[in-house]
mmCIF file of C-alpha atoms and ligand atoms in Angstrom:
data_model
loop_
_atom_site.group_PDB
_atom_site.id
_atom_site.type_symbol
_atom_site.label_atom_id
_atom_site.label_comp_id
_atom_site.label_asym_id
_atom_site.label_seq_id
_atom_site.Cartn_x
_atom_site.Cartn_y
_atom_site.Cartn_z
ATOM 1 C CA MET E 1 37.894 23.870 2.595
ATOM 2 C CA ASP E 2 40.304 22.110 0.233
ATOM 3 C CA ARG E 3 39.827 24.158 -2.969
ATOM 4 C CA GLN E 4 41.993 21.936 -5.105
ATOM 5 C CA GLY E 5 40.149 18.848 -3.922
ATOM 6 C CA VAL E 6 36.800 20.469 -4.686
ATOM 7 C CA ALA E 7 37.957 21.464 -8.191
ATOM 8 C CA GLN E 8 39.138 17.900 -8.795
ATOM 9 C CA ALA E 9 35.808 16.532 -7.540
ATOM 10 C CA GLY E 10 34.013 18.845 -9.968
ATOM 11 C CA GLU E 11 36.102 17.554 -12.880
ATOM 12 C CA ILE E 12 35.365 13.934 -11.937
ATOM 13 C CA ILE E 13 31.611 14.566 -11.897
ATOM 14 C CA LYS E 14 31.701 16.503 -15.182
ATOM 15 C CA ALA E 15 33.521 13.565 -16.747
ATOM 16 C CA GLY E 16 30.739 11.181 -15.648
ATOM 17 C CA GLY E 17 32.341 9.933 -12.412
ATOM 18 C CA LEU E 18 30.987 9.700 -8.865
ATOM 19 C CA VAL E 19 32.045 11.674 -5.790
ATOM 20 C CA ALA E 20 30.717 11.261 -2.244
ATOM 21 C CA PHE E 21 30.600 14.550 -0.345
ATOM 22 C CA PRO E 22 29.322 16.038 2.918
ATOM 23 C CA THR E 23 26.141 18.115 3.218
ATOM 24 C CA GLU E 24 24.564 19.613 6.336
ATOM 25 C CA THR E 25 22.137 16.647 6.528
ATOM 26 C CA VAL E 26 24.014 13.460 5.570
ATOM 27 C CA TYR E 27 26.729 12.535 3.046
ATOM 28 C CA GLY E 28 25.602 12.409 -0.580
ATOM 29 C CA LEU E 29 26.748 10.251 -3.491
ATOM 30 C CA GLY E 30 27.060 12.743 -6.334
ATOM 31 C CA GLY E 31 27.011 12.437 -10.106
ATOM 32 C CA ASP E 32 26.042 14.722 -13.003
ATOM 33 C CA ALA E 33 22.235 15.006 -12.726
ATOM 34 C CA LEU E 34 21.840 15.803 -16.425
ATOM 35 C CA ASN E 35 23.824 12.757 -17.557
ATOM 36 C CA PRO E 36 21.700 9.566 -17.556
ATOM 37 C CA TYR E 37 24.802 7.352 -17.418
ATOM 38 C CA SER E 38 25.945 9.052 -14.218
ATOM 39 C CA SER E 39 22.560 8.368 -12.626
ATOM 40 C CA GLN E 40 22.740 4.724 -13.692
ATOM 41 C CA LYS E 41 26.156 4.513 -12.050
ATOM 42 C CA ILE E 42 24.729 5.965 -8.834
ATOM 43 C CA TYR E 43 22.023 3.288 -8.708
ATOM 44 C CA ALA E 44 24.606 0.581 -9.338
ATOM 45 C CA ALA E 45 27.030 1.874 -6.681
ATOM 46 C CA LYS E 46 24.280 2.015 -4.048
ATOM 47 C CA GLY E 47 22.578 -1.201 -5.087
ATOM 48 C CA ARG E 48 19.408 0.908 -5.271
ATOM 49 C CA PRO E 49 16.241 0.020 -7.217
ATOM 50 C CA SER E 50 16.109 2.318 -10.247
ATOM 51 C CA ASP E 51 12.466 3.354 -9.658
ATOM 52 C CA ASN E 52 13.633 5.344 -6.645
ATOM 53 C CA PRO E 53 14.337 8.905 -7.875
ATOM 54 C CA LEU E 54 17.372 11.013 -7.009
ATOM 55 C CA ILE E 55 17.458 14.552 -5.590
ATOM 56 C CA VAL E 56 19.095 17.157 -7.846
ATOM 57 C CA HIS E 57 21.338 19.500 -5.855
ATOM 58 C CA ILE E 58 21.934 23.086 -6.994
ATOM 59 C CA ALA E 59 24.249 25.791 -5.679
ATOM 60 C CA GLU E 60 22.172 28.904 -6.458
ATOM 61 C CA PHE E 61 18.474 29.679 -6.886
ATOM 62 C CA GLU E 62 18.973 30.896 -10.470
ATOM 63 C CA ALA E 63 19.881 27.329 -11.475
ATOM 64 C CA LEU E 64 16.354 26.109 -10.722
ATOM 65 C CA SER E 65 14.541 27.512 -13.769
ATOM 66 C CA ARG E 66 16.545 25.395 -16.221
ATOM 67 C CA ILE E 67 15.475 22.039 -14.764
ATOM 68 C CA VAL E 68 11.802 22.637 -13.888
ATOM 69 C CA ARG E 69 8.771 23.450 -16.056
ATOM 70 C CA GLU E 70 7.449 26.139 -13.750
ATOM 71 C CA ILE E 71 8.322 27.647 -10.395
ATOM 72 C CA PRO E 72 5.178 28.166 -8.306
ATOM 73 C CA PRO E 73 5.139 31.279 -6.069
ATOM 74 C CA THR E 74 5.076 29.006 -3.020
ATOM 75 C CA ALA E 75 8.485 27.658 -4.050
ATOM 76 C CA VAL E 76 9.904 31.161 -4.321
ATOM 77 C CA GLU E 77 8.691 31.899 -0.807
ATOM 78 C CA LEU E 78 10.018 28.620 0.605
ATOM 79 C CA ALA E 79 13.383 29.153 -1.063
ATOM 80 C CA ARG E 80 13.625 32.676 0.311
ATOM 81 C CA ARG E 81 13.059 31.324 3.782
ATOM 82 C CA TYR E 82 14.761 27.905 3.873
ATOM 83 C CA TRP E 83 17.307 27.709 1.037
ATOM 84 C CA PRO E 84 20.123 27.071 1.227
ATOM 85 C CA GLY E 85 19.189 24.373 3.713
ATOM 86 C CA PRO E 86 17.683 20.963 4.453
ATOM 87 C CA LEU E 87 14.529 21.318 2.326
ATOM 88 C CA THR E 88 13.822 19.423 -0.913
ATOM 89 C CA MET E 89 10.997 20.594 -3.207
ATOM 90 C CA ILE E 90 9.300 18.565 -5.947
ATOM 91 C CA PHE E 91 8.510 20.252 -9.293
ATOM 92 C CA TYR E 92 7.451 19.178 -12.790
ATOM 93 C CA LYS E 93 10.723 18.470 -14.584
ATOM 94 C CA ALA E 94 12.080 20.134 -17.714
ATOM 95 C CA ASP E 95 13.103 17.935 -20.677
ATOM 96 C CA CYS E 96 16.829 18.291 -19.934
ATOM 97 C CA VAL E 97 16.444 16.210 -16.752
ATOM 98 C CA PRO E 98 16.819 12.552 -17.765
ATOM 99 C CA LEU E 99 14.240 9.994 -16.642
ATOM 100 C CA ALA E 100 17.175 7.982 -15.336
ATOM 101 C CA THR E 101 17.607 10.677 -12.687
ATOM 102 C CA THR E 102 13.911 10.907 -11.734
ATOM 103 C CA GLY E 103 13.270 7.176 -11.645
ATOM 104 C CA GLY E 104 10.957 7.505 -14.637
ATOM 105 C CA LEU E 105 8.770 10.240 -13.067
ATOM 106 C CA ASP E 106 7.863 13.523 -14.782
ATOM 107 C CA THR E 107 8.678 15.360 -11.558
ATOM 108 C CA VAL E 108 12.062 16.252 -10.109
ATOM 109 C CA ALA E 109 13.217 16.761 -6.514
ATOM 110 C CA VAL E 110 15.539 19.757 -6.015
ATOM 111 C CA ARG E 111 17.526 20.916 -3.022
ATOM 112 C CA MET E 112 20.080 23.678 -2.404
ATOM 113 C CA PRO E 113 22.283 22.558 0.491
ATOM 114 C CA SER E 114 23.815 25.059 2.918
ATOM 115 C CA HIS E 115 27.090 23.174 3.427
ATOM 116 C CA GLN E 116 29.903 25.308 1.969
ATOM 117 C CA THR E 117 31.911 22.425 0.535
ATOM 118 C CA ALA E 118 28.793 20.899 -1.005
ATOM 119 C CA ARG E 119 27.866 24.167 -2.714
ATOM 120 C CA ALA E 120 31.400 24.714 -4.016
ATOM 121 C CA LEU E 121 31.477 21.155 -5.340
ATOM 122 C CA ILE E 122 28.105 21.505 -7.092
ATOM 123 C CA ALA E 123 29.286 24.722 -8.752
ATOM 124 C CA ALA E 124 32.567 23.092 -9.806
ATOM 125 C CA ALA E 125 30.633 20.131 -11.242
ATOM 126 C CA GLY E 126 28.541 22.294 -13.571
ATOM 127 C CA GLY E 127 25.660 23.208 -11.275
ATOM 128 C CA TYR E 128 23.445 20.064 -11.177
ATOM 129 C CA VAL E 129 24.470 17.170 -8.951
ATOM 130 C CA ALA E 130 22.196 14.176 -8.375
ATOM 131 C CA ALA E 131 22.914 12.873 -4.895
ATOM 132 C CA PRO E 132 21.136 10.247 -2.848
ATOM 133 C CA SER E 133 22.463 9.519 0.612
ATOM 134 C CA ALA E 134 25.898 7.881 0.296
ATOM 135 C CA ASN E 135 24.995 4.529 1.859
ATOM 136 C CA ARG E 136 24.467 1.108 0.334
ATOM 137 C CA SER E 137 20.729 0.717 -0.196
ATOM 138 C CA GLY E 138 18.938 -0.246 3.021
ATOM 139 C CA ARG E 139 21.633 0.951 5.427
ATOM 140 C CA PRO E 140 21.426 4.076 7.611
ATOM 141 C CA SER E 141 22.492 7.278 5.841
ATOM 142 C CA PRO E 142 26.149 8.115 6.584
ATOM 143 C CA THR E 143 26.836 10.983 8.985
ATOM 144 C CA SER E 144 30.629 10.808 8.658
ATOM 145 C CA ALA E 145 33.126 9.882 5.954
ATOM 146 C CA ARG E 146 34.132 6.640 7.682
ATOM 147 C CA TYR E 147 30.643 5.244 7.093
ATOM 148 C CA VAL E 148 30.804 6.262 3.436
ATOM 149 C CA ILE E 149 34.094 4.373 3.156
ATOM 150 C CA GLU E 150 32.503 1.386 4.912
ATOM 151 C CA ASP E 151 29.671 1.261 2.348
ATOM 152 C CA LEU E 152 31.144 2.607 -0.891
ATOM 153 C CA ASP E 153 34.932 2.152 -0.893
ATOM 154 C CA GLY E 154 35.928 0.950 -4.359
ATOM 155 C CA ARG E 155 32.538 1.897 -5.844
ATOM 156 C CA VAL E 156 33.142 5.652 -6.216
ATOM 157 C CA ASP E 157 35.926 7.754 -7.724
ATOM 158 C CA MET E 158 36.443 10.056 -4.746
ATOM 159 C CA ILE E 159 35.221 10.652 -1.191
ATOM 160 C CA VAL E 160 35.393 14.178 0.267
ATOM 161 C CA ASP E 161 35.779 14.086 4.071
ATOM 162 C CA GLY E 162 34.022 16.974 5.814
ATOM 163 C CA GLY E 163 33.846 15.476 9.301
ATOM 164 C CA GLU E 164 30.546 14.759 11.036
ATOM 165 C CA THR E 165 27.379 16.169 9.521
ATOM 166 C CA ASP E 166 25.473 18.734 11.520
ATOM 167 C CA ILE E 167 21.837 17.648 11.208
ATOM 168 C CA GLY E 168 22.241 13.883 10.838
ATOM 169 C CA LEU E 169 18.856 13.169 9.167
ATOM 170 C CA GLU E 170 17.960 13.637 5.485
ATOM 171 C CA SER E 171 16.168 16.757 4.228
ATOM 172 C CA THR E 172 12.450 17.401 4.535
ATOM 173 C CA ILE E 173 10.708 16.704 1.204
ATOM 174 C CA ILE E 174 7.695 18.757 0.115
ATOM 175 C CA ASP E 175 5.704 18.114 -3.059
ATOM 176 C CA LEU E 176 4.574 21.348 -4.747
ATOM 177 C CA THR E 177 3.009 19.717 -7.820
ATOM 178 C CA LEU E 178 -0.296 18.932 -6.086
ATOM 179 C CA ASP E 179 -3.201 21.285 -5.361
ATOM 180 C CA LYS E 180 -2.081 21.482 -1.759
ATOM 181 C CA PRO E 181 1.576 21.079 -0.716
ATOM 182 C CA VAL E 182 2.307 17.713 0.870
ATOM 183 C CA ILE E 183 5.213 16.690 3.091
ATOM 184 C CA LEU E 184 6.530 13.384 1.731
ATOM 185 C CA ARG E 185 9.399 12.978 4.202
ATOM 186 C CA PRO E 186 9.647 14.772 7.566
ATOM 187 C CA GLY E 187 12.972 16.379 8.471
ATOM 188 C CA TYR E 188 14.690 19.276 10.184
ATOM 189 C CA ILE E 189 12.422 21.808 8.438
ATOM 190 C CA THR E 190 9.273 20.961 10.366
ATOM 191 C CA GLU E 191 5.596 21.033 9.410
ATOM 192 C CA GLU E 192 5.196 24.124 11.613
ATOM 193 C CA MET E 193 8.040 25.911 9.781
ATOM 194 C CA LEU E 194 6.477 25.121 6.398
ATOM 195 C CA GLU E 195 3.049 26.277 7.563
ATOM 196 C CA GLU E 196 4.534 29.640 8.512
ATOM 197 C CA VAL E 197 5.088 30.171 4.790
ATOM 198 C CA LEU E 198 2.317 28.103 3.179
ATOM 199 C CA GLY E 199 -0.578 28.515 5.571
ATOM 200 C CA SER E 200 -1.432 24.853 5.714
ATOM 201 C CA VAL E 201 0.228 21.709 4.400
ATOM 202 C CA ASP E 202 -0.774 18.068 4.244
ATOM 203 C CA VAL E 203 1.420 15.252 5.423
ATOM 204 C CA ASP E 204 1.632 11.971 3.511
ATOM 205 C CA THR E 205 0.403 9.839 6.380
ATOM 206 C CA ALA E 206 2.125 6.792 4.959
ATOM 207 C CA ALA E 207 5.406 8.600 5.643
ATOM 208 C CA VAL E 208 4.848 9.430 9.288
ATOM 209 C CA GLU E 209 2.377 7.019 10.792
ATOM 210 C CA ASN E 210 2.765 3.427 11.743
ATOM 211 C CA SER E 211 1.046 2.340 8.523
ATOM 212 C CA HIS E 212 1.782 0.081 5.609
ATOM 213 C CA LYS E 213 0.150 2.296 2.970
ATOM 214 C CA ALA E 214 2.254 3.025 -0.130
ATOM 215 C CA PRO E 215 4.011 6.366 0.388
ATOM 216 C CA ARG E 216 4.238 8.963 -2.381
ATOM 217 C CA ALA E 217 8.021 9.357 -2.211
ATOM 218 C CA PRO E 218 9.020 6.070 -3.856
ATOM 219 C CA GLY E 219 12.050 5.713 -1.592
ATOM 220 C CA MET E 220 9.951 5.741 1.553
ATOM 221 C CA LYS E 221 8.443 2.357 0.715
ATOM 222 C CA TYR E 222 11.713 0.499 1.017
ATOM 223 C CA ARG E 223 12.953 -0.913 4.288
ATOM 224 C CA HIS E 224 15.627 1.461 5.337
ATOM 225 C CA TYR E 225 18.161 2.213 8.017
ATOM 226 C CA ALA E 226 17.756 -1.303 9.285
ATOM 227 C CA PRO E 227 20.442 -2.481 11.718
ATOM 228 C CA LYS E 228 21.501 -6.129 11.459
ATOM 229 C CA GLY E 229 20.082 -6.860 14.920
ATOM 230 C CA SER E 230 16.328 -6.933 15.538
ATOM 231 C CA LEU E 231 15.091 -3.551 16.734
ATOM 232 C CA THR E 232 11.993 -2.903 18.865
ATOM 233 C CA ILE E 233 10.700 0.503 19.962
ATOM 234 C CA VAL E 234 9.187 0.587 23.445
ATOM 235 C CA GLU E 235 6.853 3.489 24.203
ATOM 236 C CA GLY E 236 5.285 4.498 27.474
ATOM 237 C CA GLU E 237 5.970 6.153 30.782
ATOM 238 C CA GLU E 238 9.737 6.364 31.451
ATOM 239 C CA GLU E 239 9.921 4.134 34.549
ATOM 240 C CA GLN E 240 7.698 1.499 32.951
ATOM 241 C CA VAL E 241 9.770 1.476 29.757
ATOM 242 C CA MET E 242 12.984 0.965 31.730
ATOM 243 C CA ALA E 243 11.488 -1.828 33.812
ATOM 244 C CA PHE E 244 10.064 -3.608 30.770
ATOM 245 C CA VAL E 245 13.261 -3.305 28.735
ATOM 246 C CA ASN E 246 15.420 -4.507 31.629
ATOM 247 C CA ARG E 247 13.214 -7.589 32.020
ATOM 248 C CA GLN E 248 13.627 -8.307 28.310
ATOM 249 C CA LEU E 249 17.362 -7.761 28.573
ATOM 250 C CA SER E 250 17.762 -10.293 31.367
ATOM 251 C CA PHE E 251 15.895 -12.834 29.225
ATOM 252 C CA TYR E 252 18.262 -12.277 26.295
ATOM 253 C CA ARG E 253 21.307 -12.296 28.610
ATOM 254 C CA GLU E 254 20.351 -15.812 29.733
ATOM 255 C CA LYS E 255 20.012 -16.876 26.129
ATOM 256 C CA GLY E 256 23.500 -15.503 25.461
ATOM 257 C CA SER E 257 22.369 -12.895 22.888
ATOM 258 C CA LYS E 258 24.270 -9.628 22.650
ATOM 259 C CA SER E 259 21.925 -6.752 23.489
ATOM 260 C CA GLY E 260 21.763 -2.992 22.954
ATOM 261 C CA VAL E 261 19.581 -0.060 24.004
ATOM 262 C CA ILE E 262 18.957 3.320 22.384
ATOM 263 C CA ALA E 263 18.443 5.603 25.364
ATOM 264 C CA THR E 264 18.763 9.228 26.464
ATOM 265 C CA ASP E 265 21.160 10.932 28.915
ATOM 266 C CA GLU E 266 18.437 10.749 31.576
ATOM 267 C CA THR E 267 18.013 6.970 31.373
ATOM 268 C CA ALA E 268 21.185 5.448 29.873
ATOM 269 C CA LYS E 269 22.827 4.418 33.165
ATOM 270 C CA ARG E 270 19.810 2.420 34.229
ATOM 271 C CA TYR E 271 19.784 -0.171 31.443
ATOM 272 C CA GLN E 272 21.620 -3.480 31.906
ATOM 273 C CA ALA E 273 22.541 -4.173 28.275
ATOM 274 C CA ASP E 274 25.853 -5.090 26.630
ATOM 275 C CA SER E 275 25.792 -1.776 24.778
ATOM 276 C CA VAL E 276 23.770 1.288 25.806
ATOM 277 C CA LYS E 277 23.836 4.337 23.543
ATOM 278 C CA SER E 278 22.484 7.673 24.632
ATOM 279 C CA LEU E 279 21.429 9.920 21.768
ATOM 280 C CA GLY E 280 21.593 12.973 24.067
ATOM 281 C CA LYS E 281 19.307 14.884 26.366
ATOM 282 C CA ARG E 282 15.661 14.035 25.719
ATOM 283 C CA GLN E 283 14.747 17.720 25.404
ATOM 284 C CA ASP E 284 17.517 18.371 22.861
ATOM 285 C CA GLU E 285 15.893 17.023 19.711
ATOM 286 C CA GLN E 286 18.648 18.300 17.435
ATOM 287 C CA GLN E 287 21.212 16.254 19.346
ATOM 288 C CA ILE E 288 18.952 13.187 19.258
ATOM 289 C CA ALA E 289 18.538 13.567 15.486
ATOM 290 C CA ARG E 290 22.281 14.033 14.936
ATOM 291 C CA HIS E 291 23.218 10.808 16.742
ATOM 292 C CA LEU E 292 20.539 8.318 15.639
ATOM 293 C CA PHE E 293 22.136 6.893 12.475
ATOM 294 C CA ARG E 294 25.564 6.616 14.081
ATOM 295 C CA ALA E 295 24.071 4.593 16.939
ATOM 296 C CA LEU E 296 22.394 2.181 14.499
ATOM 297 C CA ARG E 297 25.665 1.643 12.648
ATOM 298 C CA GLU E 298 27.673 1.174 15.854
ATOM 299 C CA PHE E 299 25.380 -1.655 16.944
ATOM 300 C CA ASP E 300 26.216 -3.394 13.656
ATOM 301 C CA ASP E 301 29.955 -2.905 14.206
ATOM 302 C CA GLU E 302 29.614 -4.366 17.714
ATOM 303 C CA GLY E 303 27.607 -7.364 16.529
ATOM 304 C CA VAL E 304 24.582 -6.528 18.679
ATOM 305 C CA GLU E 305 21.720 -8.963 18.001
ATOM 306 C CA VAL E 306 18.757 -7.533 19.933
ATOM 307 C CA ILE E 307 18.098 -3.800 20.271
ATOM 308 C CA PHE E 308 15.451 -1.883 22.225
ATOM 309 C CA ALA E 309 14.856 1.830 21.646
ATOM 310 C CA GLU E 310 12.981 4.383 23.678
ATOM 311 C CA GLY E 311 10.312 6.244 21.684
ATOM 312 C CA PHE E 312 10.457 9.969 20.990
ATOM 313 C CA ARG E 313 7.860 12.708 20.933
ATOM 314 C CA GLN E 314 6.048 13.319 17.638
ATOM 315 C CA GLY E 315 6.029 16.980 16.612
ATOM 316 C CA GLY E 316 8.900 19.268 15.611
ATOM 317 C CA ILE E 317 12.062 17.383 14.664
ATOM 318 C CA GLY E 318 10.783 14.501 16.806
ATOM 319 C CA THR E 319 8.481 13.552 13.927
ATOM 320 C CA ALA E 320 11.502 12.999 11.669
ATOM 321 C CA VAL E 321 13.356 11.054 14.363
ATOM 322 C CA MET E 322 10.389 8.734 14.917
ATOM 323 C CA ASN E 323 9.866 8.323 11.156
ATOM 324 C CA ARG E 324 13.438 7.025 10.729
ATOM 325 C CA LEU E 325 13.334 4.941 13.908
ATOM 326 C CA LEU E 326 10.027 3.288 12.887
ATOM 327 C CA LYS E 327 11.486 2.375 9.509
ATOM 328 C CA ALA E 328 14.640 1.030 11.139
ATOM 329 C CA ALA E 329 12.449 -1.112 13.400
ATOM 330 C CA GLY E 330 10.293 -2.347 10.518
ATOM 331 C CA HIS E 331 7.405 -0.675 12.435
ATOM 332 C CA HIS E 332 7.845 -2.992 15.400
ATOM 333 C CA VAL E 333 6.551 -1.012 18.395
ATOM 334 C CA ILE E 334 5.470 -2.100 21.863
ATOM 335 C CA LYS E 335 3.173 0.380 23.617
ATOM 336 C CA LEU E 336 3.031 -0.058 27.407
HETATM 337 O O1 TXA G 1 19.279 15.349 2.865
HETATM 338 C C1 TXA G 1 19.090 14.763 1.796
HETATM 339 O O2 TXA G 1 18.057 14.915 1.138
HETATM 340 C C2 TXA G 1 20.190 13.818 1.278
HETATM 341 C C3 TXA G 1 21.430 14.675 0.984
HETATM 342 C C4 TXA G 1 22.536 13.907 0.331
HETATM 343 O O3 TXA G 1 21.070 15.803 0.225
HETATM 344 N N1 TXA G 1 19.752 13.078 0.131
HETATM 345 C C5 TXA G 1 18.846 12.070 0.233
HETATM 346 O O4 TXA G 1 18.569 11.427 -0.974
HETATM 347 O O5 TXA G 1 18.319 11.741 1.271
HETATM 348 P P1 TXA G 1 17.882 9.981 -1.038
HETATM 349 O O6 TXA G 1 17.998 9.604 -2.467
HETATM 350 O O7 TXA G 1 18.506 9.076 -0.061
HETATM 351 O O8 TXA G 1 16.377 10.228 -0.726
HETATM 352 C C6 TXA G 1 15.568 10.862 -1.696
HETATM 353 C C7 TXA G 1 14.117 10.626 -1.421
HETATM 354 C C8 TXA G 1 13.673 9.222 -1.775
HETATM 355 O O9 TXA G 1 12.766 8.762 -0.781
HETATM 356 C C9 TXA G 1 12.957 9.445 -3.105
HETATM 357 O O10 TXA G 1 11.968 8.490 -3.343
HETATM 358 C C10 TXA G 1 12.369 10.836 -2.939
HETATM 359 O O11 TXA G 1 13.377 11.518 -2.257
HETATM 360 N N2 TXA G 1 12.154 11.523 -4.234
HETATM 361 C C11 TXA G 1 13.094 11.947 -5.112
HETATM 362 N N3 TXA G 1 12.520 12.468 -6.215
HETATM 363 C C12 TXA G 1 11.185 12.384 -6.035
HETATM 364 C C13 TXA G 1 10.043 12.747 -6.825
HETATM 365 N N4 TXA G 1 10.181 13.295 -8.023
HETATM 366 N N5 TXA G 1 8.814 12.491 -6.312
HETATM 367 C C14 TXA G 1 8.674 11.941 -5.078
HETATM 368 N N6 TXA G 1 9.716 11.579 -4.295
HETATM 369 C C15 TXA G 1 10.942 11.787 -4.760
HETATM 370 MG MG1 MG G 2 18.715 7.561 1.294
#
């Protein structure tokens, strides 16, 4: 870790500037969470609607009590188990958290990342860093510094390069302000893992199903992660999916459209597309999750116009993968 760089990043944020930095999930675009002008700058840099609240990142559990009205016992238990890590919890906010940071809500999302550089940077910045994913609004979240540069060069004061992120999908979000805890965004910390601590949890169905209901996390309502090409998910038995997609591909080849496929190690060689990307072994969900956003961005760089993706199992991390893929596809799914 570059200690001098981290100290400098901390000074920039304290002075009201913006720094993009790595976390274990995706890169974040950080500003002082307690400074409303910093939050406004974050929205402007991302081109993000300002009703879409930011996550406040902390470096130690003790920092939590200052920014929330109360800490329910369930949060203490969840923190003991999954913080630092890819879990965001929603609380009622304390007065010191500006509405500019929470998108006008009286609740605040808080996460303590496990990434060493991220934690050091948060501490150096005064302890409270608002950080959405460091992409331009609507694009896939960046999993390496080169994608942050692609989206935000010239719009931020500094970019900290920490190589590729480990998890590759954004944190799980759980709302603890309701009678029963509700998962608002699925992620690496799965429903099963949360139930180990909480007994039972609800899932905001608008966040995980193929529905058009308004989700409770404001950000989940926006089209997201969308590649420039049109993306269709094809679900069904493996051989049938390959046969169907290859028929489609030959149609687009004749039309002269550049095509791409999101596949797995088991199937990648059998697709006849201009660009075939394997996300990894089908059984290795962590690998699949890590590579999804990069694949979507690479299709853009290659100018791919039509993309087909295999579907993935719901359950475990697969639920988070399918949630992001469905949003990227604008919920366009063909079931064979
Ligand atoms: O892994 C992550 O969470 C990454 C890294 C950088 O930490 N951050 C991230 O932030 O994904 P962002 O802003 O891209 O996504 C935050 C999501 C949005 O969907 C937003 O609507 C929701 O969290 N959210 C934030 N505060 C909320 C609140 N008070 N109530 C409900 N949803 C909230
Ligand atoms: Mg985001």
